Every structure is written in structure tokens, then in C-alpha cells.
Amino acid sequence: MPPNAYALGAVALWSTLATLGVELAHLPPLLLTGLGLTVGSLLALPFSGFDPRRWRVPAKTLALGVYGLFGFHLLLFLALRLAPPVEANLVNYLWPLLIVVLAPVFLPGMRLRAVHLVAALAGFAGAALAIAGGRLPDAPGGRPWGYLAALGSAFVWASYSLLTRRAKPFPTAAVGGFCAVAGLLSLICSAALEPWPTLSGRDLALIGLLGAGPLGAAFFLWDRAMKTGDPRQIGVLSFLAPLASTLLLLASQDQRPTAWVAAAAVLIVGSALVAVRSG
């Protein structure tokens, strides 16, 4: 399967995160992430002969995986608590742009072409329209640390994604180990910082979907995409995530897309087509 197809598969799964998050908004975020990542880690078992020992990787590689999965989610949740959610989410979605811009920094021999930079900027503009719905962001509110945490989460995911190409080669199934350790750390933080609620049968079913999709299979697809594809193209394609997420959220709430979402679609799809054709 072409690398861009793996990337689009991950984007499609991540687009369900907001809708599932709304359905599970009554649960503490770190608990939700910990349970979702733990479920997601189980998806790697069939590919490792149901033997988690095959997830073993060098300590540096494991540290990189935990840095990416746990660090990203921890900083994002801090950002959403300390800054207005829409603005924090918008800053966090700098990560596709950072993948494009930082590709030559982390990957020697890769050049940043003007077409990729322009496409990435257009994609970010589209993401801003999709997230903010055409309204101007509010005047900076909350604590400045919230915006810093959002920027940190974007950098963590971009750098993790690029550094997996430089790490000692490891099987994609090892991402199950990354999920397991990151999930455990999330649960430990949740136990220390959050009240643990009683989970209903519906909650457990939705958590299963969360772990199987955006907090599970998406990471395996993303690993394959980043290892074999052009990160400049994949970064631009990733801007489809906020657009698809917004459309799915509107559909789940029986609402129609606005003109701003349509404009976002034109910008993001156009930038994605330009980036892919540039290859």
C-alpha cells in the first residue's frame, strides 16, 4: 500500500477522536487516554504472535516512542486546561506544519521546497477555519503556559514522527509497546490527579472504539507512513484531520457545514493535491 494511503488511514481514524471525545466528555481526560492507549496496545498482539516480548526495542527507541505518545497527550491536556480550548487546539495543529518545516532539520539530505511550504501554510489556514469556524480567536486568555504547552505538544508529535525514520529500524508491532507504556503512565497520572468515575457498559464500548481507532490503529498506520513516505507530503495531508473531524462532529450533531467549513475544505484539499502532485 502506498505510504500516503497509510497516512490517510491514520488521518481518517484521528478524525473520529472529537466525536468520541464528546460522547465521553464526562470522563477525566488522562484516564480516557490511559485506557484508550492500553486497548490500542493490544492490537499489536496478533502481529507479534501474541508474544509481547517481540515488542522489545532498544531503550532509546522505547524512550522515543513514550516521548511521542505520552508527551504529546500530556502537554495537550495541560494546554486544554490552561488555555481556551479552541485556541489551544489551533496551536496544537501546528504539528503538520512543523513536520514539513522541520523535515530537512531532522532528516539530512531532504530539502524544503517552496511548493511544500506554501501548501503547508495553506493547509494550516484551512485548519484554522475548520477549528475556529470563521471567528477570530479570542484575545489571549488563561495562562501563557497553556499556549506553551500546546506548542510543545505540536513539537513533540512532529519531532517524534520525523525521528522514527532515524531510529534503529524496529517493527511497527513495537508501537504496541509504546502504547502500553504511555497508557500506563497516563493511568498513573490520572490516579494522582483525577477522580476515577464508575464506567458504564456504554462507556466501555466507546473506550474500546477509541482504543481500536484513533488511539490504536492510527499509530500503527502513522508509523508505516512516516517510515516509508515523504514527510513533507504527509505533513500537508495531515491537515485533512481537523477538516474531517469537524465534518464528522457536525454530522453527529445533525448540523450542516457552514461556508467557513467549505472554505476550509477548499484550502486543505487544494493544498493536499498540490503537495501530492509535487512528488
CSV table of N, CA, C and O in Angstrom, one decimal, residues 90 93-102 112-130 231-240 242 263-264 266-272 274-275:
chain,number,residue,atom,x,y,z
A,90,LEU,N,-6.0,25.0,18.1
A,90,LEU,CA,-5.4,25.6,16.9
A,90,LEU,C,-3.9,25.6,17.0
A,90,LEU,O,-3.2,25.2,16.0
A,93,TYR,N,-2.4,22.2,16.4
A,93,TYR,CA,-2.4,21.8,15.0
A,93,TYR,C,-1.4,22.4,14.1
A,93,TYR,O,-1.4,22.4,12.9
A,94,LEU,N,-0.4,23.0,14.8
A,94,LEU,CA,0.8,23.4,14.1
A,94,LEU,C,1.7,22.2,13.7
A,94,LEU,O,2.7,22.3,13.0
A,95,TRP,N,1.4,21.0,14.3
A,95,TRP,CA,2.3,19.9,14.1
A,95,TRP,C,2.4,19.4,12.7
A,95,TRP,O,3.5,19.1,12.3
A,96,PRO,N,1.4,19.5,11.8
A,96,PRO,CA,1.6,19.1,10.4
A,96,PRO,C,2.6,20.1,9.8
A,96,PRO,O,3.4,19.7,9.0
A,97,LEU,N,2.4,21.4,10.1
A,97,LEU,CA,3.3,22.4,9.5
A,97,LEU,C,4.7,22.2,10.0
A,97,LEU,O,5.7,22.3,9.2
A,98,LEU,N,4.9,21.9,11.3
A,98,LEU,CA,6.2,21.6,11.8
A,98,LEU,C,6.9,20.4,11.2
A,98,LEU,O,8.1,20.4,11.0
A,99,ILE,N,6.1,19.4,10.8
A,99,ILE,CA,6.6,18.2,10.1
A,99,ILE,C,7.3,18.6,8.8
A,99,ILE,O,8.4,18.2,8.4
A,100,VAL,N,6.5,19.5,8.1
A,100,VAL,CA,7.0,20.0,6.8
A,100,VAL,C,8.3,20.8,7.0
A,100,VAL,O,9.3,20.6,6.3
A,101,VAL,N,8.2,21.8,7.9
A,101,VAL,CA,9.3,22.7,8.1
A,101,VAL,C,10.6,22.0,8.7
A,101,VAL,O,11.7,22.4,8.3
A,102,LEU,N,10.4,21.1,9.6
A,102,LEU,CA,11.5,20.5,10.3
A,102,LEU,C,12.1,19.3,9.6
A,102,LEU,O,13.1,18.7,10.0
A,112,LEU,N,13.6,21.4,1.7
A,112,LEU,CA,12.3,22.0,1.8
A,112,LEU,C,12.1,22.9,0.6
A,112,LEU,O,12.7,23.9,0.4
A,113,ARG,N,11.1,22.4,-0.2
A,113,ARG,CA,10.8,23.1,-1.5
A,113,ARG,C,9.7,24.1,-1.2
A,113,ARG,O,8.9,24.0,-0.3
A,114,ALA,N,9.7,25.2,-2.0
A,114,ALA,CA,8.7,26.3,-1.8
A,114,ALA,C,7.3,25.8,-1.9
A,114,ALA,O,6.4,26.2,-1.2
A,115,VAL,N,7.1,24.8,-2.8
A,115,VAL,CA,5.7,24.3,-3.0
A,115,VAL,C,5.2,23.6,-1.8
A,115,VAL,O,4.0,23.7,-1.4
A,116,HIS,N,6.1,22.9,-1.0
A,116,HIS,CA,5.7,22.2,0.2
A,116,HIS,C,5.3,23.2,1.3
A,116,HIS,O,4.4,23.1,2.0
A,117,LEU,N,6.1,24.3,1.4
A,117,LEU,CA,5.9,25.3,2.4
A,117,LEU,C,4.6,26.1,2.2
A,117,LEU,O,3.8,26.3,3.1
A,118,VAL,N,4.4,26.4,0.9
A,118,VAL,CA,3.1,27.2,0.6
A,118,VAL,C,1.9,26.3,0.8
A,118,VAL,O,0.9,26.7,1.4
A,119,ALA,N,2.0,25.0,0.4
A,119,ALA,CA,0.9,24.1,0.6
A,119,ALA,C,0.7,23.9,2.1
A,119,ALA,O,-0.5,23.8,2.6
A,120,ALA,N,1.7,23.8,2.9
A,120,ALA,CA,1.6,23.6,4.4
A,120,ALA,C,0.9,24.8,5.0
A,120,ALA,O,0.0,24.7,5.9
A,121,LEU,N,1.3,26.0,4.6
A,121,LEU,CA,0.7,27.3,5.1
A,121,LEU,C,-0.8,27.4,4.7
A,121,LEU,O,-1.6,27.8,5.5
A,122,ALA,N,-1.1,27.0,3.5
A,122,ALA,CA,-2.5,27.0,3.1
A,122,ALA,C,-3.3,26.0,3.9
A,122,ALA,O,-4.4,26.2,4.3
A,123,GLY,N,-2.7,24.8,4.1
A,123,GLY,CA,-3.3,23.8,4.9
A,123,GLY,C,-3.6,24.3,6.3
A,123,GLY,O,-4.7,24.0,6.9
A,124,PHE,N,-2.6,25.0,6.9
A,124,PHE,CA,-2.8,25.5,8.3
A,124,PHE,C,-3.9,26.5,8.3
A,124,PHE,O,-4.7,26.6,9.2
A,125,ALA,N,-4.0,27.4,7.3
A,125,ALA,CA,-5.1,28.4,7.2
A,125,ALA,C,-6.4,27.7,7.1
A,125,ALA,O,-7.4,28.1,7.8
A,126,GLY,N,-6.5,26.6,6.4
A,126,GLY,CA,-7.7,25.8,6.3
A,126,GLY,C,-8.1,25.2,7.6
A,126,GLY,O,-9.2,25.2,8.0
A,127,ALA,N,-7.1,24.6,8.3
A,127,ALA,CA,-7.3,24.0,9.6
A,127,ALA,C,-7.8,25.1,10.6
A,127,ALA,O,-8.7,24.8,11.4
A,128,ALA,N,-7.3,26.3,10.5
A,128,ALA,CA,-7.7,27.4,11.4
A,128,ALA,C,-9.2,27.7,11.1
A,128,ALA,O,-10.0,27.9,12.1
A,129,LEU,N,-9.6,27.7,9.9
A,129,LEU,CA,-11.0,28.0,9.5
A,129,LEU,C,-11.9,26.8,10.1
A,129,LEU,O,-13.0,27.1,10.6
A,130,ALA,N,-11.5,25.6,9.9
A,130,ALA,CA,-12.3,24.5,10.3
A,130,ALA,C,-12.4,24.4,11.8
A,130,ALA,O,-13.5,24.1,12.3
A,231,PRO,N,7.8,12.9,4.3
A,231,PRO,CA,7.2,13.6,5.4
A,231,PRO,C,6.6,15.0,5.0
A,231,PRO,O,5.7,15.5,5.6
A,232,ARG,N,7.2,15.6,3.9
A,232,ARG,CA,6.7,16.9,3.5
A,232,ARG,C,5.2,16.7,2.9
A,232,ARG,O,4.4,17.5,3.2
A,233,GLN,N,5.0,15.7,2.2
A,233,GLN,CA,3.7,15.4,1.7
A,233,GLN,C,2.7,15.0,2.8
A,233,GLN,O,1.6,15.4,2.9
A,234,ILE,N,3.2,14.1,3.6
A,234,ILE,CA,2.4,13.6,4.7
A,234,ILE,C,2.0,14.7,5.7
A,234,ILE,O,0.8,14.7,6.2
A,235,GLY,N,2.9,15.6,5.9
A,235,GLY,CA,2.5,16.8,6.8
A,235,GLY,C,1.4,17.6,6.2
A,235,GLY,O,0.5,17.9,7.0
A,236,VAL,N,1.4,17.8,4.9
A,236,VAL,CA,0.3,18.6,4.3
A,236,VAL,C,-1.0,17.8,4.3
A,236,VAL,O,-2.1,18.3,4.6
A,237,LEU,N,-0.9,16.5,4.0
A,237,LEU,CA,-2.1,15.6,4.1
A,237,LEU,C,-2.7,15.6,5.4
A,237,LEU,O,-3.9,15.4,5.6
A,238,SER,N,-1.9,15.8,6.5
A,238,SER,CA,-2.4,15.7,7.9
A,238,SER,C,-3.4,16.8,8.2
A,238,SER,O,-4.2,16.6,9.1
A,239,PHE,N,-3.4,17.9,7.4
A,239,PHE,CA,-4.3,18.9,7.7
A,239,PHE,C,-5.8,18.5,7.4
A,239,PHE,O,-6.7,19.2,7.7
A,240,LEU,N,-5.9,17.4,6.7
A,240,LEU,CA,-7.3,16.8,6.5
A,240,LEU,C,-7.9,16.4,7.8
A,240,LEU,O,-9.1,16.3,7.8
A,242,PRO,N,-8.2,17.9,10.9
A,242,PRO,CA,-9.2,18.8,11.5
A,242,PRO,C,-10.4,19.0,10.7
A,242,PRO,O,-11.5,19.3,11.2
A,263,ALA,N,-14.9,26.7,2.9
A,263,ALA,CA,-13.7,27.4,2.5
A,263,ALA,C,-12.5,26.6,3.0
A,263,ALA,O,-11.5,26.5,2.4
A,264,ALA,N,-12.6,26.1,4.3
A,264,ALA,CA,-11.5,25.3,4.8
A,264,ALA,C,-11.3,24.1,4.0
A,264,ALA,O,-10.1,23.7,3.7
A,266,VAL,N,-11.8,23.7,0.8
A,266,VAL,CA,-11.1,24.1,-0.5
A,266,VAL,C,-9.6,24.3,-0.2
A,266,VAL,O,-8.7,23.8,-1.0
A,267,LEU,N,-9.3,25.0,0.8
A,267,LEU,CA,-7.9,25.3,1.2
A,267,LEU,C,-7.1,24.0,1.5
A,267,LEU,O,-6.0,23.7,0.9
A,268,ILE,N,-7.7,23.1,2.3
A,268,ILE,CA,-7.0,21.9,2.7
A,268,ILE,C,-6.9,20.9,1.6
A,268,ILE,O,-5.8,20.4,1.4
A,269,VAL,N,-8.0,20.6,0.9
A,269,VAL,CA,-7.9,19.7,-0.2
A,269,VAL,C,-7.0,20.2,-1.3
A,269,VAL,O,-6.2,19.4,-1.9
A,270,GLY,N,-7.1,21.5,-1.6
A,270,GLY,CA,-6.2,22.0,-2.6
A,270,GLY,C,-4.8,21.9,-2.2
A,270,GLY,O,-3.9,21.5,-3.1
A,271,SER,N,-4.4,22.2,-1.0
A,271,SER,CA,-3.0,22.1,-0.6
A,271,SER,C,-2.5,20.7,-0.6
A,271,SER,O,-1.4,20.4,-1.0
A,272,ALA,N,-3.4,19.7,-0.2
A,272,ALA,CA,-3.0,18.3,-0.2
A,272,ALA,C,-2.8,17.9,-1.7
A,272,ALA,O,-1.8,17.1,-1.9
A,274,VAL,N,-1.8,19.7,-4.2
A,274,VAL,CA,-0.6,20.3,-4.7
A,274,VAL,C,0.6,19.6,-4.1
A,274,VAL,O,1.6,19.3,-4.8
A,275,ALA,N,0.6,19.3,-2.8
A,275,ALA,CA,1.7,18.6,-2.2
A,275,ALA,C,1.9,17.2,-2.8
A,275,ALA,O,3.1,16.8,-3.1
